[in-house]
Coordinates of C-alpha atoms in Angstrom, one line a residue:
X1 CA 75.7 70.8 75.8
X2 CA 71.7 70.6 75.7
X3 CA 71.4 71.3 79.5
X4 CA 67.3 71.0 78.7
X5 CA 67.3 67.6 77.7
X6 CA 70.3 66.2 80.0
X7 CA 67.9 67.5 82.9
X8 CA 64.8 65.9 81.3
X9 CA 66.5 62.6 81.0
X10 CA 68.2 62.5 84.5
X11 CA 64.9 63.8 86.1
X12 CA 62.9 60.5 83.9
X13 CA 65.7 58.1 85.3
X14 CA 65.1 59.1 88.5
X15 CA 61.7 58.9 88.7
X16 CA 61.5 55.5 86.5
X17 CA 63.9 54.0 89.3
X18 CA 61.0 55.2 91.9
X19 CA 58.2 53.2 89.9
X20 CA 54.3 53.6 89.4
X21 CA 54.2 55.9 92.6
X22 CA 56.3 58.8 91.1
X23 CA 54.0 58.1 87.7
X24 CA 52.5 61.7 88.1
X25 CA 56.0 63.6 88.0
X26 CA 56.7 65.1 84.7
X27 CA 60.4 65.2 84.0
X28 CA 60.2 68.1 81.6
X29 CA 58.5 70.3 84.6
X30 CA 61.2 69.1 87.0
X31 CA 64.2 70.3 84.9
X32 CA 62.2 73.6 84.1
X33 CA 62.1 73.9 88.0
X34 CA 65.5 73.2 88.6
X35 CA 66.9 75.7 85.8
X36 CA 65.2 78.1 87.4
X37 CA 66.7 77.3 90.9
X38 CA 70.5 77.0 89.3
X39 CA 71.6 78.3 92.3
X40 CA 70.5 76.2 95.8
X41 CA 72.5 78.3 98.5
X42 CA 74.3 81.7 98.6
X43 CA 77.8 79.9 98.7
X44 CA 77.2 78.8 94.6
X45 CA 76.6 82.0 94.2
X46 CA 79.5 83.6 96.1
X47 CA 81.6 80.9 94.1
X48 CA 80.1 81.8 90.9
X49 CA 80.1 85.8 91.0
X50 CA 83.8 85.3 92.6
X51 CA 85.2 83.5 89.3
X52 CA 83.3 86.4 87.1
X53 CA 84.9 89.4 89.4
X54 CA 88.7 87.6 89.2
X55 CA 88.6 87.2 85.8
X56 CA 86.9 91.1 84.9
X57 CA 90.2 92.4 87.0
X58 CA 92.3 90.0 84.7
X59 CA 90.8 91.4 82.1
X60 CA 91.0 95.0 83.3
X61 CA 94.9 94.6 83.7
X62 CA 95.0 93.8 80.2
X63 CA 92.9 96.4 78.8
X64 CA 91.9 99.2 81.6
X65 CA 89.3 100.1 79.1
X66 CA 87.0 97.2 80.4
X67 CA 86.0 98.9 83.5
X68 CA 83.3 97.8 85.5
X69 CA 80.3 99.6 87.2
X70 CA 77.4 99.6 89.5
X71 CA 74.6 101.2 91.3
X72 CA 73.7 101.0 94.9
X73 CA 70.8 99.1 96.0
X74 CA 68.6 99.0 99.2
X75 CA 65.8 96.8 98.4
X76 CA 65.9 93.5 96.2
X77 CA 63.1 94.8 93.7
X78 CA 65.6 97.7 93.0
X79 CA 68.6 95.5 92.2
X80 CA 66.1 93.3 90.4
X81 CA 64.7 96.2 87.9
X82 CA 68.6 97.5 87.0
X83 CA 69.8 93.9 86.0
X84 CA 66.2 93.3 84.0
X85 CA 66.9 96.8 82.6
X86 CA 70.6 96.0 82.0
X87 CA 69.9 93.0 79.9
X88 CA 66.9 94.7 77.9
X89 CA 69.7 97.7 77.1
X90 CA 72.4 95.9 76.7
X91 CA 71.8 92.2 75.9
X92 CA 74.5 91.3 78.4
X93 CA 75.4 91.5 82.2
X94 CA 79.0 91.6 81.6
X95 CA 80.7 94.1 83.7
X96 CA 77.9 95.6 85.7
X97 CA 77.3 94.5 89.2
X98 CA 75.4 95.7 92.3
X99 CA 76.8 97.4 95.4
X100 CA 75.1 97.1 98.8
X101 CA 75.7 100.5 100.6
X102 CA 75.9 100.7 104.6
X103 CA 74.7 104.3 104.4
X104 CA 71.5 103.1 102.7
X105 CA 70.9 99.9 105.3
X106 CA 70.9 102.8 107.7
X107 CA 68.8 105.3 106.0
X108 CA 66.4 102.9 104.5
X109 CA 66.7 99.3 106.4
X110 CA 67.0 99.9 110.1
X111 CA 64.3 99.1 112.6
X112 CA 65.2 101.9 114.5
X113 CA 64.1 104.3 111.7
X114 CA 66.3 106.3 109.2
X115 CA 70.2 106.4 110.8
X116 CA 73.2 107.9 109.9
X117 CA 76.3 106.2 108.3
X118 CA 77.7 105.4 111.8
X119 CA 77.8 101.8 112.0
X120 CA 74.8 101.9 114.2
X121 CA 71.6 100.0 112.4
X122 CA 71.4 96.3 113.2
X123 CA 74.7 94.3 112.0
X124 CA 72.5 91.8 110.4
X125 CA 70.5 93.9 108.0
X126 CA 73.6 93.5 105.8
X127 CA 73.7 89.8 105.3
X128 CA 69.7 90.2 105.0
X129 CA 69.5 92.3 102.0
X130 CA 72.6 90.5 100.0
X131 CA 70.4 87.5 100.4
X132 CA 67.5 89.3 99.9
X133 CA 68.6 90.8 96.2
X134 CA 70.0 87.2 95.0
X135 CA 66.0 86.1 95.9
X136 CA 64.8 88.5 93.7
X137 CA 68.0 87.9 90.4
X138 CA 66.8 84.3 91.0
X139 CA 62.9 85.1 90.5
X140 CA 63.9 87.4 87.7
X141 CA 66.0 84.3 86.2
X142 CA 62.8 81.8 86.9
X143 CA 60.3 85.1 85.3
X144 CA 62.4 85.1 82.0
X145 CA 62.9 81.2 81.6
X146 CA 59.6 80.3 82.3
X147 CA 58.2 82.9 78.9
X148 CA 61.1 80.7 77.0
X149 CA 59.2 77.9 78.5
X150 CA 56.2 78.8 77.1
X151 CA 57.5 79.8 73.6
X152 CA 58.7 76.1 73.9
X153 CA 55.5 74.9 74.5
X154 CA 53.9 77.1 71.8
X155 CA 56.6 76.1 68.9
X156 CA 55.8 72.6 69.9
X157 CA 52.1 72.6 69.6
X158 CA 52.8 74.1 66.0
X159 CA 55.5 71.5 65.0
X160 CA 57.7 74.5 64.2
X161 CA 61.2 72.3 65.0
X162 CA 63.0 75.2 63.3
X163 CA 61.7 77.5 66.1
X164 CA 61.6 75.0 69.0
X165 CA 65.5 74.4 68.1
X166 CA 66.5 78.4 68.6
X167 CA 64.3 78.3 71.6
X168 CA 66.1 75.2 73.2
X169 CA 69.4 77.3 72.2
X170 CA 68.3 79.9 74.1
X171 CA 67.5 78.1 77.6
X172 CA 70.2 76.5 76.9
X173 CA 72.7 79.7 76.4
X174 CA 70.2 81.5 79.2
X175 CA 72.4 84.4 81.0
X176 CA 71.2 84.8 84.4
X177 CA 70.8 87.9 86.1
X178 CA 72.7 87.0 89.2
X179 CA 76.0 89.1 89.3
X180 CA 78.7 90.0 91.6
X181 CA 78.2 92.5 94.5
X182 CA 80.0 94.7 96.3
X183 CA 79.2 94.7 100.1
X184 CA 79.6 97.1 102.2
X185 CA 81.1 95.7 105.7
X186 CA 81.8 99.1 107.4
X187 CA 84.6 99.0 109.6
X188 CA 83.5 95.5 110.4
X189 CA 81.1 96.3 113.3
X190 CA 83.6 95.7 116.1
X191 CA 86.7 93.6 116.9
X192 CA 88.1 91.4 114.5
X193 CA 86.2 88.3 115.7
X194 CA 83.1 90.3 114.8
X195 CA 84.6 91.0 111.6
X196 CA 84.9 87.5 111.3
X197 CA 81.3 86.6 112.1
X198 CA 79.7 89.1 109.8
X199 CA 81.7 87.9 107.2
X200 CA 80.7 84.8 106.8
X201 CA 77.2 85.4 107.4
X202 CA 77.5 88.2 104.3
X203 CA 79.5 85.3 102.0
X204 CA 76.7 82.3 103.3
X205 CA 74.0 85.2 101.8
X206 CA 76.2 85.1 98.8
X207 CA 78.4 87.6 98.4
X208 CA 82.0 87.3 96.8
X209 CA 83.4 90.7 97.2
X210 CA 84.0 92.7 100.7
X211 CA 84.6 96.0 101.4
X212 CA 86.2 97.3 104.8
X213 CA 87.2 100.6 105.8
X214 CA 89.8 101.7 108.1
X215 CA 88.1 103.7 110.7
X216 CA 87.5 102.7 114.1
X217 CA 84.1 100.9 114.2
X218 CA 82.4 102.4 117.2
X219 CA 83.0 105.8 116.3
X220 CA 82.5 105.3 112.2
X221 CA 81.5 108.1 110.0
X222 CA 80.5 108.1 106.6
X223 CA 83.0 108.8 104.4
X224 CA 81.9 112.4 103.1
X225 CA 81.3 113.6 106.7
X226 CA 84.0 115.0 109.4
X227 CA 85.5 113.7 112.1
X228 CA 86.7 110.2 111.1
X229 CA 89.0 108.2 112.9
X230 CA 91.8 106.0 111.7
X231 CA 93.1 102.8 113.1
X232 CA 97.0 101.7 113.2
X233 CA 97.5 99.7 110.3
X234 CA 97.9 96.2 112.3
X235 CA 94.2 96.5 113.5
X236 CA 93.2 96.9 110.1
X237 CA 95.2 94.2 108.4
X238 CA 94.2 92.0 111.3
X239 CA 90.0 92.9 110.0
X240 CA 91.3 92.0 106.3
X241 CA 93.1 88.5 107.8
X242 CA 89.6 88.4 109.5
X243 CA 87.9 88.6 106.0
X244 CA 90.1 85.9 104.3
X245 CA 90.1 83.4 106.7
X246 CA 85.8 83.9 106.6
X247 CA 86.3 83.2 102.9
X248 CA 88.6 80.1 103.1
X249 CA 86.7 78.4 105.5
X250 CA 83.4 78.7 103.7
X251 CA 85.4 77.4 100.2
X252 CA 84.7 80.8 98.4
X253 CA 88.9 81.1 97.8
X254 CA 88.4 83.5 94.6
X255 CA 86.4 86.1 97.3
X256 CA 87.9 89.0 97.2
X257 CA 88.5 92.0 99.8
X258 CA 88.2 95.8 99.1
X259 CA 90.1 97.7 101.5
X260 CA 88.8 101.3 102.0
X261 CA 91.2 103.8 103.4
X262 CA 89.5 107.2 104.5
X263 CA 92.8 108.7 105.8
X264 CA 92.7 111.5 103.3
X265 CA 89.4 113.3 104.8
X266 CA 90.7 111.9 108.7
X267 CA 92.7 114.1 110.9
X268 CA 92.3 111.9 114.1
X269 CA 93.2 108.8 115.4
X270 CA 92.2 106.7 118.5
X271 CA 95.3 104.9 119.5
X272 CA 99.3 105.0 119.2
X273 CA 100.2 101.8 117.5
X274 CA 104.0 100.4 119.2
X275 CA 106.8 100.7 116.6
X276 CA 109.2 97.6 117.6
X277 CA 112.2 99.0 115.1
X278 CA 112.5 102.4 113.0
X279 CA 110.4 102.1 110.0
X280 CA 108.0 99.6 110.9
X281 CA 104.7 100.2 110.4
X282 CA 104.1 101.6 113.7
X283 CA 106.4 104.1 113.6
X284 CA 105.3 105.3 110.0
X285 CA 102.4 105.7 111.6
X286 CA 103.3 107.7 114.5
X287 CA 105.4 109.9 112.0
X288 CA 102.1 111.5 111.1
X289 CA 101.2 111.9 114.6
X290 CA 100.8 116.5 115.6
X291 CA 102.6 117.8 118.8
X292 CA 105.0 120.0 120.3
X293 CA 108.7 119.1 120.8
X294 CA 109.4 118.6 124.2
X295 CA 112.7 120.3 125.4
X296 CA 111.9 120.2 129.1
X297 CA 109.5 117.7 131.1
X298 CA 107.8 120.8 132.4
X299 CA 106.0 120.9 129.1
X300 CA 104.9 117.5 130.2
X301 CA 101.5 117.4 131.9
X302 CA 99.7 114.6 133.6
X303 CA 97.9 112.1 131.2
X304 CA 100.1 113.2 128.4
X305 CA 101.2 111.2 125.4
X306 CA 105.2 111.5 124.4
X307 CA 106.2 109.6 121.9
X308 CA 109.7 109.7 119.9
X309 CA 109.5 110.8 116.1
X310 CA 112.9 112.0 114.0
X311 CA 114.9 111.1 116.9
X312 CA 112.7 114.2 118.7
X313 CA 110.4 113.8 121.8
X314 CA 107.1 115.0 120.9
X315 CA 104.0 115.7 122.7
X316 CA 101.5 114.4 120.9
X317 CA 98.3 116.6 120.4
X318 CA 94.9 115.1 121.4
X319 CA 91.4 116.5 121.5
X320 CA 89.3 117.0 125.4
X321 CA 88.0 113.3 123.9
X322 CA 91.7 111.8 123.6
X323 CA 92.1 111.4 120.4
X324 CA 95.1 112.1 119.0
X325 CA 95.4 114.6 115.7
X326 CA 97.6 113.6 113.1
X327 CA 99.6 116.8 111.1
X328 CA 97.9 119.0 108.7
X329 CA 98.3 118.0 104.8
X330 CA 99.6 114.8 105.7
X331 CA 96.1 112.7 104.8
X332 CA 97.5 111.9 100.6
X333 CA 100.6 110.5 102.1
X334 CA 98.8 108.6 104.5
X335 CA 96.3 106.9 101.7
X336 CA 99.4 106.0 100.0
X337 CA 100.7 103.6 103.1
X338 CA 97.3 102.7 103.5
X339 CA 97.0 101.1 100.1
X340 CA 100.6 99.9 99.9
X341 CA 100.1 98.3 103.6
X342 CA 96.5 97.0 102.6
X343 CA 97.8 95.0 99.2
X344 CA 101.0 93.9 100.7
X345 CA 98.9 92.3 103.7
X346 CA 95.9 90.6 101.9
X347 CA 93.6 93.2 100.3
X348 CA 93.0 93.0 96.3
X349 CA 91.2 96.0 95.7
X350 CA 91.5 99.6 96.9
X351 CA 89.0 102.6 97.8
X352 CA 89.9 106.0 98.5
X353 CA 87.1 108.2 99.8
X354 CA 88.1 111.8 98.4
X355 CA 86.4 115.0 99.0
X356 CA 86.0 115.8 95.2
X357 CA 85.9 113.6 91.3
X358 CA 89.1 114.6 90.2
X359 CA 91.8 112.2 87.9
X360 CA 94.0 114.1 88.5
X361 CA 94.0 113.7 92.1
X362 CA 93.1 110.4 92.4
X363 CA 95.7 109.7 89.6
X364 CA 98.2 111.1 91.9
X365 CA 98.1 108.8 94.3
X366 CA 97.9 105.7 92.7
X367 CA 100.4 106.4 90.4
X368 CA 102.6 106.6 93.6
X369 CA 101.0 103.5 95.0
X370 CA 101.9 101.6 91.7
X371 CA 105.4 102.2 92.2
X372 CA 105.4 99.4 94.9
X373 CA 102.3 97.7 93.4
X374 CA 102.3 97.8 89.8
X375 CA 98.8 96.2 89.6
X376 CA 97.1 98.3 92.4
X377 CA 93.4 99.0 91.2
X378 CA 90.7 100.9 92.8
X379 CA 86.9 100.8 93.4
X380 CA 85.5 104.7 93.0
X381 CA 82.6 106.1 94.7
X382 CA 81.1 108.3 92.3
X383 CA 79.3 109.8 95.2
X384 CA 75.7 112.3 95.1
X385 CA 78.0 113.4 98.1
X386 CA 80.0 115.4 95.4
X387 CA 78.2 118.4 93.6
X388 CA 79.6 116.9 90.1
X389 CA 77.8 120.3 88.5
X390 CA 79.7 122.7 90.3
X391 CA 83.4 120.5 90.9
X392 CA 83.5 120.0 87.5
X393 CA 82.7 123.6 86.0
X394 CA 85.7 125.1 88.5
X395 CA 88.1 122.9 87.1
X396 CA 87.4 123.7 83.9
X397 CA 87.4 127.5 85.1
X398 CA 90.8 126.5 86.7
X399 CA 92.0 124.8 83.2
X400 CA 91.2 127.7 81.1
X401 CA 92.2 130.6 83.8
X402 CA 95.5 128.4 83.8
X403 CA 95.5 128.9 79.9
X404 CA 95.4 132.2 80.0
X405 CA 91.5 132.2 78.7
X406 CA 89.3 135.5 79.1
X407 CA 86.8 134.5 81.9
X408 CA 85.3 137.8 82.5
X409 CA 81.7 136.5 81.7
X410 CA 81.9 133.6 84.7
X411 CA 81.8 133.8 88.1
X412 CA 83.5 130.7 90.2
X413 CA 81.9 131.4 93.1
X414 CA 78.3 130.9 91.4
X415 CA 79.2 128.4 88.6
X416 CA 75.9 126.4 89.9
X417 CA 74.0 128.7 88.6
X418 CA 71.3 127.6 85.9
X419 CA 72.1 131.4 84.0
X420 CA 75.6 128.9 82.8
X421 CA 73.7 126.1 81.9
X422 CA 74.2 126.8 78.2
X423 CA 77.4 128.1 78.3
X424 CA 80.8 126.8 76.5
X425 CA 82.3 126.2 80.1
X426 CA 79.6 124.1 81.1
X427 CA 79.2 122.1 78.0
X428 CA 82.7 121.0 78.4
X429 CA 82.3 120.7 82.4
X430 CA 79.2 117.8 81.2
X431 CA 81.5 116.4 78.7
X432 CA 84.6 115.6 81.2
X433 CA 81.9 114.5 83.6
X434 CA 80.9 112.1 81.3
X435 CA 83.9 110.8 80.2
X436 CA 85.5 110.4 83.6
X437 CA 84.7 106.8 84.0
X438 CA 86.6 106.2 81.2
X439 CA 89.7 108.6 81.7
X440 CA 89.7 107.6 85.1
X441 CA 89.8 103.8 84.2
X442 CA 92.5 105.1 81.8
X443 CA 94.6 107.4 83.6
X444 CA 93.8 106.8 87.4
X445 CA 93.4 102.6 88.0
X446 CA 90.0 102.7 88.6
X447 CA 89.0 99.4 87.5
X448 CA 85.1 100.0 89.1
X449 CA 83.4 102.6 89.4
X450 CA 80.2 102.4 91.6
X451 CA 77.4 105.5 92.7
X452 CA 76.4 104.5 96.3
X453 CA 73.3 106.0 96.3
X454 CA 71.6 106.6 93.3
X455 CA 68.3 105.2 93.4
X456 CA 67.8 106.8 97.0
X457 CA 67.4 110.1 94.9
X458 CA 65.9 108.6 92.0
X459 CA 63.1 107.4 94.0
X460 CA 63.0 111.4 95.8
X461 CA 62.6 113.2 92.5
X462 CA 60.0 110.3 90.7
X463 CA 58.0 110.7 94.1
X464 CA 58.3 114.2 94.6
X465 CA 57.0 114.4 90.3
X466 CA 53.8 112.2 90.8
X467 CA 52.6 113.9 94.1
X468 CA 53.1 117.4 92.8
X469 CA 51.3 116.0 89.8
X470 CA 48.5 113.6 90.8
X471 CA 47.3 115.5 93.9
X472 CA 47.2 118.9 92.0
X473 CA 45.6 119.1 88.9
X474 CA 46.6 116.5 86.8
X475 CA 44.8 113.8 88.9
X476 CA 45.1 110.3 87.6
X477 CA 46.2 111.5 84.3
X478 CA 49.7 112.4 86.0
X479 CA 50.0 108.3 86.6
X480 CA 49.1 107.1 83.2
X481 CA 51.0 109.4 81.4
X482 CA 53.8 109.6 83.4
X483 CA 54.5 106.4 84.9
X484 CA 52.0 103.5 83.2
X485 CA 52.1 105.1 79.7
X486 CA 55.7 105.4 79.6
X487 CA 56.3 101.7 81.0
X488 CA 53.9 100.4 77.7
X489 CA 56.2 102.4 75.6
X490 CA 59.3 101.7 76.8
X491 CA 58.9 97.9 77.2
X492 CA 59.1 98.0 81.3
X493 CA 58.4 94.4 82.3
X494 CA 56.9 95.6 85.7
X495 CA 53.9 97.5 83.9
X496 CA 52.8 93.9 84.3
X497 CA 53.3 93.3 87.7
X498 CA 51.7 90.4 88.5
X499 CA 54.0 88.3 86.2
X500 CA 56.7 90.5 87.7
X501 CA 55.6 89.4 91.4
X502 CA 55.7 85.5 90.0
X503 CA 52.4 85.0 89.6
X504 CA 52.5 83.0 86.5
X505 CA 55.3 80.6 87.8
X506 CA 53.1 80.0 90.6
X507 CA 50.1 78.9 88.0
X508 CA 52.7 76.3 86.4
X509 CA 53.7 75.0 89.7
X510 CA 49.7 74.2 90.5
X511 CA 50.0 72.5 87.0
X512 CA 53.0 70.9 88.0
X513 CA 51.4 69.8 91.3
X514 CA 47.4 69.4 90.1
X515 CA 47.4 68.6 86.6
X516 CA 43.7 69.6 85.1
X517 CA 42.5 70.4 88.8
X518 CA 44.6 73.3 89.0
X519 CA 42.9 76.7 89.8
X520 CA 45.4 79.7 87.8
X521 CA 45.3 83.3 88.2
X522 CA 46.2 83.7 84.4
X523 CA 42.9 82.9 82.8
X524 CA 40.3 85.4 80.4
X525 CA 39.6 87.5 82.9
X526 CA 43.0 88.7 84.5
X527 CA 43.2 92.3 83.3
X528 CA 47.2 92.1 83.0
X529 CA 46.0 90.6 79.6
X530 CA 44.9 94.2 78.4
X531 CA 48.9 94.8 78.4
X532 CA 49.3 92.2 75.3

């Protein structure tokens, strides 16, 4: 279909029906403007980013080679730049998406200044910045059409058909920048009516894919930190029921819901769920639950919790706070139910938060899940949280120690340090680290793997490089060679930034709008020329 010329000619219908007063509208400009607004409101784009995320898990099923990825992102110019970089590398957008990461709203977003990952920045900085990186995919859409635009223009005024053909091919074949993203919804900010509200506020901004986490909201942690608190499993399903309905209502039915267990890192919980029968879901729960067999109500103080578990009376143990500690080494089998309990009851995608990147661990687990839930699959945080240098040289000590290898020349306890950079064991430590997307997609059902916070360092260590640089002794030199030179050579489309900023659609809107009285930026004497 030649969606160039179909626009053209409905957009010259239009304005023929509206006579000599529309005479000045040009039908080409208003179908250049329109593909580059293909999406009007966040709900197309929830719709559209939906379809592409059901049918990548299809194809993951199939083939759990075609794993998906994605970086965090806390402002929309940084989810802008990987997508523009994504498609200059790669050619395609297929299977990489963005994720929108709580901690970094709190670190980076909140009006009350940096914040930890507790569910205490501003509810509606979430929603903000989904709809604030699908403003800047769209600009990046309307940035790349409009050069294609202008190669039109150019093959045109040369009565090159052959090349004003392959051009018109590629408008019409255009892949837009606009992907899927994974949005972080905490622990949902409250009860499940809140829950509820956020929700659709996050889908209206556009996006198609939720994650929630199990922890009770108003005492949230982030997921690498101690003392987390679990909810019963009906509080959380209700949250996920909370999540669907938010979904149906707005018409987004493909949206789908990650639900994040954090169980195996949480000893505590806040409440004792009622178990109606043996074996419902409350009294699984309460299975888990520490304490002291009663034998005598003398053991029984005032304000004490008893509950029944095996047919025993137990006291259960609680903290000077009241909550209520769960038994030691019981957080794996507790993920299990979790997961099992979250896909039964609504969820489609699963997130364990684990202390360390290990398949074999992870692969543990959901191979136990998949026993109930033979298509269970799993959104991984490949977290900075983890010290991926040192995890992954001790298990490869561990490996070869458990082969029977001579390891004299290593110390475990100081594997970090840069004197084993060059070493066998740490060559093969950076090989399994980078190969564990794909063994994990292979092994462990991790159909995406995501790093929460990567450009949050990235944009530490490229400031920290410059300053050292430019105000010691390297002066300006330390910019242009470091940063501008390198953008020239390695094709960076932000090197020139005014186009990046959308200064260029803005001089064919005054075209659009003024014809020959139209005052542009782009003229002789805009020193973005000097950048070819």
């Amino acid at each position: 279909m030649n969606q160039y010329r179909t626009l053209s000619s409905a957009a010259a219908d239009t304005i023929a029906r509206n006579g000599n007063s529309w005479s000045a509208i040009n039908p080409e400009s208003v179908a250049r403007m329109q593909l580059q607004n293909r999406f009007r409101t966040g709900l197309d784009i929830a719709r559209y980013t939906a379809a592409i995320m059901r049918q990548d898990t299809a194809d993951y099923d199939k083939d759990p080679s075609k794993y998906t990825q994605s970086l965090g992102c806390w402002h929309g110019f940084i989810g802008q730049q990987k997508l523009i970089s994504i498609k200059k590398h790669f050619g395609t957008t297929k299977g990489r998406y963005l994720y929108l990461s709580g901690w970094m709203i709190a670190a980076l977003r909140s009006e009350f200044g940096p914040l930890p990952d507790q569910s205490i920045h501003e509810k509606t900085s979430v929603p903000e910045l989904i709809e604030e990186l699908y403003t800047f995919l769209k600009q990046a859409d309307a940035r790349e059409l409009r050069h294609l635009f202008t190669e039109l223009d150019q093959a045109r005024e040369a009565g090159n058909q052959v090349l004003e053909k392959s051009i018109m091919d590629q408008i019409d074949n255009y892949q837009t920048h606009v992907v899927p993203i994974i949005a972080d919804i905490d622990a949902g900010f409250g009860n499940e009516e809140a829950t509820y509200l956020l929700a659709k506020k996050m889908i209206e901004a556009g996006a198609c894919c939720l994650q929630i986490e199990n922890q009770v909201s108003d005492v949230k942690q982030c997921g690498h930190q101690d003392g987390k608190v679990t909810v019963p499993h009906e509080d959380f399903l209700a949250k996920i029921n909370a999540i669907r309905y938010a979904f149906l209502e707005l018409g987004v039915d493909d949206g789908l819901i990650v639900a994040r267990t954090d169980s195996l890192g949480a000893g505590l919980t806040q409440k004792i769920p009622v178990s109606r029968e043996a074996g419902d879901l409350g009294d699984q729960y309460n299975a888990f639950i520490a304490g002291e067999e009663i034998e005598s109500m003398d053991q029984v103080n005032s304000g004490d919790l008893v509950i029944r578990q095996s047919g025993k009376l137990i006291k259960a143990a609680r903290l000077p706070n009241g909550l209520v500690q769960f038994k030691p080494g019981t957080g794996e089998d507790r993920c299990v139910l979790d997961c099992i309990t979250a896909l039964r009851n609504g969820a489609d995608l699963l997130w364990i938060e684990t202390e360390k990147p290990h398949v074999g661990q992870i692969a543990g687990m959901v191979n136990r899940i998949r026993e109930e839930i033979p298509n269970a699959k799993l959104v991984y945080n490949n977290s900075p949280s983890f010290n991926w240098t040192l995890n992954f040289r001790q298990q490869v000590f561990d490996a070869w120690q458990e082969e029977g290898r001579s390891l004299d020349e290593y110390d475990r306890d100081n594997l970090m340090s840069v004197d084993y950079d060059d070493s066998e064991l740490a060559q093969e430590a950076d090989a399994r680290i980078q190969a564990f997307q794909s063994d994990a997609s292979a092994h462990a059902g991790i159909f995406h793997h995501l790093i929460t916070l990567p450009t949050y360092h990235t944009a530490a260590q490229s400031t920290d490089a410059l300053a050292k640089e430019y105000f010691g002794e390297q002066g300006m030199l330390a910019y242009v060679r470091d940063v501008q030179r390198r953008e020239i050579r390695d094709g960076l489309a932000c090197v020139k930034h005014q186009d990046m900023s959308g200064s260029n659609i803005g001089d064919d809107h005054k075209e659009y709008f003024s014809g020959a009285q139209a005052l542009k930026a782009s003229g002789k004497d805009n020193t973005m020329n000097q950048f070819g």
